[in-house]
XYZ file of N, CA and C in Angstrom:
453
model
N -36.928 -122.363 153.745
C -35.678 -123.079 153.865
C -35.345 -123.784 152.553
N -34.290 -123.658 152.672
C -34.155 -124.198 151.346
C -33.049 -125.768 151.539
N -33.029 -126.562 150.480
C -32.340 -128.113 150.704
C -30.531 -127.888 150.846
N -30.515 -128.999 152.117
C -29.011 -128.291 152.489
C -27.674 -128.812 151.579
N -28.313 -129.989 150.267
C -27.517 -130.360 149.592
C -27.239 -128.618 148.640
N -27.964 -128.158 148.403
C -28.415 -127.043 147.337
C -27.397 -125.704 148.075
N -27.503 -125.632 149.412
C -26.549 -124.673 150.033
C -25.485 -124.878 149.945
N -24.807 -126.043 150.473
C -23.569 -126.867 150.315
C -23.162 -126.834 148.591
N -23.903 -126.805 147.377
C -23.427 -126.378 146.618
C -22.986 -124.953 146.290
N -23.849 -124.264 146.707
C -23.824 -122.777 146.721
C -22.338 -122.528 147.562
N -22.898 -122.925 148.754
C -20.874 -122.532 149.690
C -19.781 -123.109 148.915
N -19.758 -123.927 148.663
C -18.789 -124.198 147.354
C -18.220 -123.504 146.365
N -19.736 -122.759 145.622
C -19.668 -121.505 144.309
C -19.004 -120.663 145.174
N -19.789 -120.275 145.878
C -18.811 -119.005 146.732
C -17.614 -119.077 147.154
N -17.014 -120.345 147.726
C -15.464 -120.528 147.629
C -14.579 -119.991 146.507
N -15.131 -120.581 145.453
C -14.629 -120.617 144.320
C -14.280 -119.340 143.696
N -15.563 -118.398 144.184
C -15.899 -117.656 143.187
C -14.418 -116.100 144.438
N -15.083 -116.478 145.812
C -14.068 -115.589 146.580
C -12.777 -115.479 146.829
N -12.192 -117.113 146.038
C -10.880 -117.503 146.063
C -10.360 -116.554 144.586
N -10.942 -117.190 144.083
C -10.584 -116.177 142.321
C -10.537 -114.685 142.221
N -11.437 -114.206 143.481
C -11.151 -112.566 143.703
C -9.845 -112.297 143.976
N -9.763 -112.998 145.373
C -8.718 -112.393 145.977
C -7.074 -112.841 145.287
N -7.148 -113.455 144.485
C -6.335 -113.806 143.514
C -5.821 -113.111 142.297
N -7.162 -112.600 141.830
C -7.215 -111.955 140.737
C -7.573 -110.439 140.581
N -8.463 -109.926 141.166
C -8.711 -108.361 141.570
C -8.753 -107.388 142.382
N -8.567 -108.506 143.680
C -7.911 -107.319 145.239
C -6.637 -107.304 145.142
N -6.334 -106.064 145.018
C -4.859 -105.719 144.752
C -4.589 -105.541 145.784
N -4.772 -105.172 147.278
C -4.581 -104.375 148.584
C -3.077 -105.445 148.793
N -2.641 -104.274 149.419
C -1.029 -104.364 149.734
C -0.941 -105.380 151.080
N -2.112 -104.658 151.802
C -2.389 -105.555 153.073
C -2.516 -107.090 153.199
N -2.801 -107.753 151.620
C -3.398 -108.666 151.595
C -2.394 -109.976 151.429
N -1.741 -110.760 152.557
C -0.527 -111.425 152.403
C -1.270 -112.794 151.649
N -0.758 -114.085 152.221
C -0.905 -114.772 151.406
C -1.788 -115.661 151.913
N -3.275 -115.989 151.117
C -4.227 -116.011 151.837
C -4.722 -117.739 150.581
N -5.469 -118.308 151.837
C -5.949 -119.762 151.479
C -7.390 -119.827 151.853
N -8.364 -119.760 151.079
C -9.511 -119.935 151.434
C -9.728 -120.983 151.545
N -10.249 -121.656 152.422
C -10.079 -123.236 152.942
C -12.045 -123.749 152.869
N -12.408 -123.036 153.505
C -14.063 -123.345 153.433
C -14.774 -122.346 153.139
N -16.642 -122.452 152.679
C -16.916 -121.679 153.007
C -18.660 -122.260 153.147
N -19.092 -121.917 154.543
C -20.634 -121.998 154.279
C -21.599 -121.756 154.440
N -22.710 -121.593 154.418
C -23.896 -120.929 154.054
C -25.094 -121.085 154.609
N -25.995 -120.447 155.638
C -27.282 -120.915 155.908
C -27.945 -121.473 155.368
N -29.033 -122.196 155.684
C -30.057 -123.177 155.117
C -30.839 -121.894 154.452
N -30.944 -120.541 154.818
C -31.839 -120.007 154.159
C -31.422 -118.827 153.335
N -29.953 -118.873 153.360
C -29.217 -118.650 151.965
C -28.708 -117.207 152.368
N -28.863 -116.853 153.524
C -28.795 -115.243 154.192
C -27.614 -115.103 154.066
N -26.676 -115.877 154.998
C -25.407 -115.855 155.618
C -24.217 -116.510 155.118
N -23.255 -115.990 154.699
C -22.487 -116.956 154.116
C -20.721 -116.698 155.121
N -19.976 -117.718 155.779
C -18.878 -117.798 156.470
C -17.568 -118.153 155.597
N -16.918 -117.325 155.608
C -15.679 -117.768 154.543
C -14.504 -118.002 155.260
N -13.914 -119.299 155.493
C -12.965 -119.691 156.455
C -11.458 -119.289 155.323
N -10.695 -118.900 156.182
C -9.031 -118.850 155.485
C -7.971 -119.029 156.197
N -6.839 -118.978 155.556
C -5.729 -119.511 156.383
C -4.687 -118.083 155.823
N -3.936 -117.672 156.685
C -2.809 -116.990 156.269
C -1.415 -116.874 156.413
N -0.649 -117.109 155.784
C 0.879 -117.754 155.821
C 1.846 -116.345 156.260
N 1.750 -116.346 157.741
C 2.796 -115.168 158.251
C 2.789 -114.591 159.610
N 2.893 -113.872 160.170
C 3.144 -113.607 161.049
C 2.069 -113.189 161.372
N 1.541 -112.703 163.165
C 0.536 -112.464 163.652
C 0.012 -110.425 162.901
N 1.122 -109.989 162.735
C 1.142 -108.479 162.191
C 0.518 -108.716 161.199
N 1.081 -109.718 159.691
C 0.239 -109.591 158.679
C -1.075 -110.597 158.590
N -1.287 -111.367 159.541
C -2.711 -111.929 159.885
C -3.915 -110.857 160.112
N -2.730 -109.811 161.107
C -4.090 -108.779 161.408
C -4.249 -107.434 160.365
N -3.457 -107.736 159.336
C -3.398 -106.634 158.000
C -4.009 -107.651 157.053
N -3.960 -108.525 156.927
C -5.202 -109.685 155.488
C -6.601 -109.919 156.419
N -6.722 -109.918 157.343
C -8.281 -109.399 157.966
C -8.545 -108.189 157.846
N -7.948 -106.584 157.839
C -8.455 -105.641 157.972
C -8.723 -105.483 156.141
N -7.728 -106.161 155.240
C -7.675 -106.029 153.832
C -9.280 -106.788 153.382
N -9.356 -107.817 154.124
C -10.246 -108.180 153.418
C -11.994 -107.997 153.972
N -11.682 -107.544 155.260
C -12.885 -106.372 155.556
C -13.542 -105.171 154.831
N -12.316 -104.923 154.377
C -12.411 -103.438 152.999
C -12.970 -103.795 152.154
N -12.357 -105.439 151.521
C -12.675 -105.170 150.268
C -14.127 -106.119 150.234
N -14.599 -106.602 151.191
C -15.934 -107.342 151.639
C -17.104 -106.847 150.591
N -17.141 -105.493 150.544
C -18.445 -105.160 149.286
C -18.536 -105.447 147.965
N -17.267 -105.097 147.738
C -16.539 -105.853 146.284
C -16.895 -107.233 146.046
N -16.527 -107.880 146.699
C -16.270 -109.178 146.573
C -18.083 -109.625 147.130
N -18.884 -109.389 147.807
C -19.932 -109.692 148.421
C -20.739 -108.837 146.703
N -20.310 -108.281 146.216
C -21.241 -107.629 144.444
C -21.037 -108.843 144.063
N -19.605 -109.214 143.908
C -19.244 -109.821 142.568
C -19.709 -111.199 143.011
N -20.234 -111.885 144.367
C -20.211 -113.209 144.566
C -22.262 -112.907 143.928
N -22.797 -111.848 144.472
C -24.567 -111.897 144.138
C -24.335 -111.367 142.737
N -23.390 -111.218 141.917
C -23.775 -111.274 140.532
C -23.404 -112.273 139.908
N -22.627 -113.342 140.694
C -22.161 -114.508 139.825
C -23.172 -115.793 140.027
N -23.371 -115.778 141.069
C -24.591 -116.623 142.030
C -25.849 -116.593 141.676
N -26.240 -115.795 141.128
C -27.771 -115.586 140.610
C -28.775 -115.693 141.970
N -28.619 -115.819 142.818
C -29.601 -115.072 144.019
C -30.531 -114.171 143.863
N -31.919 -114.079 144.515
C -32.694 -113.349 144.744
C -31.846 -112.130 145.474
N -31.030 -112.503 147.001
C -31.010 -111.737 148.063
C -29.416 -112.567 147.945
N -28.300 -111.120 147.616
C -27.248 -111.846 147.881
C -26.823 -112.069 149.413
N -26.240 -113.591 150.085
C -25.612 -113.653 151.604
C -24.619 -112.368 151.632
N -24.805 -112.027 152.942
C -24.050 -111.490 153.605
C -22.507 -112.442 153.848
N -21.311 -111.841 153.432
C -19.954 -112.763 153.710
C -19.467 -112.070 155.422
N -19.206 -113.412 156.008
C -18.157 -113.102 157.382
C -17.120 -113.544 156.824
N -15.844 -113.017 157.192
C -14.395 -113.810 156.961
C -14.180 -114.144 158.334
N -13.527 -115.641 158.451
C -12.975 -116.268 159.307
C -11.751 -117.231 159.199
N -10.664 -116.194 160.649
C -9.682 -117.215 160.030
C -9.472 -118.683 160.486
N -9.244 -119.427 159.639
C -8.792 -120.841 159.797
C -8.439 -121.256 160.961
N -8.308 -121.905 162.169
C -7.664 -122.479 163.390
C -7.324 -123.882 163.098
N -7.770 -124.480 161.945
C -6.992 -125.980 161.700
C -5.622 -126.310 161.493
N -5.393 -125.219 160.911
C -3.524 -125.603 160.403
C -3.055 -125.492 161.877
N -3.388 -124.472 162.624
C -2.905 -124.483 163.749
C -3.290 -125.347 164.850
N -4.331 -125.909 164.945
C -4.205 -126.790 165.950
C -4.157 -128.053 165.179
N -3.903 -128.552 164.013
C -2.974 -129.626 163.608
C -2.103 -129.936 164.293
N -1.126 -128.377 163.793
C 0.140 -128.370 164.288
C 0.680 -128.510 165.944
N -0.409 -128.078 166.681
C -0.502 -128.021 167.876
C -0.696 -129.959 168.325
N -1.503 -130.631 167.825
C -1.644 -131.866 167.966
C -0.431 -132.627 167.807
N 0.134 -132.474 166.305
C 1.038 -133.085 166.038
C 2.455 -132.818 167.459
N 2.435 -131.459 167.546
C 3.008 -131.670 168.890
C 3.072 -132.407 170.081
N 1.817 -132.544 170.388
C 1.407 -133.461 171.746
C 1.880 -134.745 170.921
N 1.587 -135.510 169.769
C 1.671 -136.910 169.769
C 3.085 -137.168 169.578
N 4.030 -135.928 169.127
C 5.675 -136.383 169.589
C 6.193 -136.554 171.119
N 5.585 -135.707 171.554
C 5.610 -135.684 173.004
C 5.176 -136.437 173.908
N 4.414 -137.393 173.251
C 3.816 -138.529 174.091
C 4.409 -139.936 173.485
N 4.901 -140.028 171.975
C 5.983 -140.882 171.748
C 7.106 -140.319 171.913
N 7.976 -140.109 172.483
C 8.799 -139.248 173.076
C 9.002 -139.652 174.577
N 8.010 -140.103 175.667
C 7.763 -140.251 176.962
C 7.479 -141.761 176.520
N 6.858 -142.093 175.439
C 6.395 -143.598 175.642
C 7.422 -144.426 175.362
N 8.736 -144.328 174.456
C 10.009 -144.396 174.181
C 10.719 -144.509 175.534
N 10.734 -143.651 176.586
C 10.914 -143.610 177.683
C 11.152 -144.322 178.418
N 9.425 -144.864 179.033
C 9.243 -145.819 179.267
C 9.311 -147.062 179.155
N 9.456 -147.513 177.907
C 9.915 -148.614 177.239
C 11.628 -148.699 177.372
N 12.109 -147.501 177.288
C 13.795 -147.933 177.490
C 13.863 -148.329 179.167
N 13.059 -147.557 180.005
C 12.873 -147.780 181.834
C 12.564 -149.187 181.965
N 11.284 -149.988 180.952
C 11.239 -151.114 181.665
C 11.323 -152.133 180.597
N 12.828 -151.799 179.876
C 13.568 -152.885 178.947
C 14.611 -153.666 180.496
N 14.908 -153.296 181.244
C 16.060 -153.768 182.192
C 15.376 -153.958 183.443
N 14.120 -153.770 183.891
C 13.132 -153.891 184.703
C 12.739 -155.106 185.408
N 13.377 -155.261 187.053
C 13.021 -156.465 187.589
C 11.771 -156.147 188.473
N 10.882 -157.450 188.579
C 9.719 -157.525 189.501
C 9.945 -156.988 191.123
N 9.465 -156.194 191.347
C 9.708 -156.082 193.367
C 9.770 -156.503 194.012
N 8.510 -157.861 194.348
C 9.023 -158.918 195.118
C 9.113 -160.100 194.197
N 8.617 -161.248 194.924
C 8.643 -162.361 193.953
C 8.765 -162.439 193.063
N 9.519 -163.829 192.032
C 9.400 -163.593 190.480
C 7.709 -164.062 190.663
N 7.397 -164.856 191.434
C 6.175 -165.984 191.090
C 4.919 -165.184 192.212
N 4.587 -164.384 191.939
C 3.787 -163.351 193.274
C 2.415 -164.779 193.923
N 2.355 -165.280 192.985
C 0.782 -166.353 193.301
C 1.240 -167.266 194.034
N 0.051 -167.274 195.437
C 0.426 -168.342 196.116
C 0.226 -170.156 195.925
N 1.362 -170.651 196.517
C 0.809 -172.226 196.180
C -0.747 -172.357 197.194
N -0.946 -173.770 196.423
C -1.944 -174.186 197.314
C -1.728 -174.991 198.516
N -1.918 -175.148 199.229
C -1.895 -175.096 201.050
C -1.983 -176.884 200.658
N -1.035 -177.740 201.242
C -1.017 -179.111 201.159
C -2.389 -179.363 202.295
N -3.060 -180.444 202.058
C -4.177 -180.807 202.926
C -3.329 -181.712 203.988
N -4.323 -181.544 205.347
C -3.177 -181.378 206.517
C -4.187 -183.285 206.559
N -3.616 -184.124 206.880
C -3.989 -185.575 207.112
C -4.806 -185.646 208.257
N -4.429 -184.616 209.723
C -5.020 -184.753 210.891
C -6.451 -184.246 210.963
N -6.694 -183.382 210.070
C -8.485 -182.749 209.379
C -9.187 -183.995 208.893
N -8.678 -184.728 208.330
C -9.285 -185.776 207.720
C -9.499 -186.844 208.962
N -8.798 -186.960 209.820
C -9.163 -187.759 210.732
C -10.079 -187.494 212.157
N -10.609 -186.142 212.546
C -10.779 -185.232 213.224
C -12.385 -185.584 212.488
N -12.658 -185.350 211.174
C -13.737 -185.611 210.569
C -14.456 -186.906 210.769
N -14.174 -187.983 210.873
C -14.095 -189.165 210.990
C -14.756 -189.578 212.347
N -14.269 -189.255 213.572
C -14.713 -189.334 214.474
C -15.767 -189.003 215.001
């Protein structure tokens, strides 16, 4: 095993190094417009996960995954010749789900200020049901108890 500060640098290099590919030498037509967002790496240096994001429609989401399945050997040479590794990782591509469930969040919290707005306009004009004063008084002490005692 190796130290997970030391991997965490390594997934880093490999960001770097897989972002600059696909930038610079995968030409594939398939390949829309792509954000490598993370990427990281077993403790024992085998496996490496490359997270991305892609700006388009679900058609060319599933054409920049099949593009960059292809070009996986390429780019998996050029990351174990830049890396200096014994045993270059194996790359998975994975796409991103953060932008999207951001966006998905940010939804719910309009939607719940939106209803909470609501509510606040419902009980700006809002009278009590019964009583203004719901708490009861206290019960005057009856004089004839006190004399009842006495005897």
């Amino acid at each position: 095993m190796v130290d997970a500060a030391r991997a965490s640098k390594l997934a880093d290099r490999i960001q770097r190094i897989v972002a600059e590919m696909l930038e610079r030498r995968i030409k594939d037509p398939r390949l829309g417009f792509v954000t490598v967002t993370d990427a990281r790496l077993t403790n024992d240096l085998r496996d490496a996960t490359v997270y991305y994001t892609v700006f388009g429609s679900d058609a060319e989401k599933a054409a920049t995954a099949a593009a960059l399945e292809s070009a996986k050997g390429l780019i998996r040479s050029e990351v174990g010749r830049r890396i200096g590794l014994r045993h270059t990782p194996t790359i998975t591509f994975v796409i991103d789900e953060v932008p999207d469930n951001a966006r998905h969040i940010e939804e719910l919290l309009a939607k719940a200020k939106q209803a909470d707005a609501e509510v606040a306009r419902a009980a700006a004009n809002a009278r009590p049901a019964g009583d203004p004063d719901p708490y009861r008084e206290p019960r005057p002490a009856d004089d004839d108890d006190e004399d009842d005692e006495d005897e």
